[in-house]
């Protein structure tokens, strides 16, 4: 288990992380969301033991990261922001170096086979003899992920793992993370919200160093004003008449029309799609389509982090 | 121990992954041997000894050891790789020692590459190899002390240039304290002899010179060892975050 216990960090008088507490168990993929400068990276750096917290503590597998950093880090893989790597080394040299430290309790042969395994998993075969500074951003990032998982750690912390990757590469990294998620506890930070939906089963939104939300992506979506809303697309039909009739039949729903679309919002987030659909059917209205309204997490994120409350 | 070895190996081979090592070795050879020939006029002296070679060593080190040491930590900080390094299961002490030893071995190789000079002299004359040996021993030891200081100053900044300049200034002070011209100046302003001596005692030159004369004394070795240990200990503290 990764535990963050009231982690707090001050840079001078400025509080960057303010009493952040949470726990991550194996099987959980925690998405760390927040605007730039919210304190995501600082929190992660404190959990890895790279930065000392001003207050509070962090434990990995029950081991305090400040008091016993070496043992705490043994079960941890970490991809720092922007994936800093020793640029002048080749991919293979670099991974062998990391393996020799990460897998120092194993013999040389096992260390080398760990390198081979990870090269296969992250598809680096083609560039293994290239120096890292000649790699494209996508390969660069994959080397960063490779060094983080070279010892098959129980805990993974990835700071913006898909940053700068193209859609195909992003998809690959996401699949990799999902595959690893079953047995590991993973924390990843991102500001791409679709990524949270694709990979995480838990999400923490952090802003100005404080946790605003700690829940599942689904319940985060429920915070959207359009959650479970329905859109009717009509063309040529008597929109005003239909709208009036709907209002009369369902006074509790929020109903508005614009152009050729009628938006219907539930009174209290309940599902109304079937009800509306049946009603349309009974009245034999000619509509083009009926679809759930989009509830992009982006909107929720904006509301949460821009709201003065 | 295993971790120190891994760090050491990566760092040492790192010198040869870029042109830095080759440029350094060539400049070091040209500077040390060139000064001995053209400024020291070793050939005209008609002596089968390396005194005129060792005389210039502290001054050559002054520029070249900071060039080797400046990247040790400044480069890690600039590129962010120290975040990678210090989230590996190693201690700061292991990293500091591993890197220092790599730089020291590199400097040792550079120093040993000048062995062609004594070989030439022994072909032409009959030098005392014991003195040559103690001189080289002293030079390697002194290089370690220089490098310790450079490693420390390198940990304070993310800029290699600043690291180089600060290293140079600190090492310059360490050399100057024992330079005869400076010591004569101290005496000329009527400082008591004991004070002048005490100041001179903190200099690299004061502890290196006896070794170039064939003297291996505990206090000289202890001085260089103390400088190395002290600067590396401070180095560990300086890297705390």
XYZ file of C-alpha atoms in Angstrom, chain B residues 37 43 48 118-127:
13
model
C 59.753 21.594 -21.744
C 66.358 19.620 -21.236
C 67.880 13.445 -14.671
C 60.333 9.753 -16.973
C 60.830 6.907 -19.454
C 62.503 9.328 -21.841
C 64.623 10.711 -19.056
C 65.705 7.281 -17.902
C 66.717 6.543 -21.487
C 68.854 9.661 -21.532
C 70.143 9.552 -17.969
C 69.798 7.750 -14.691
C 66.978 9.280 -12.624
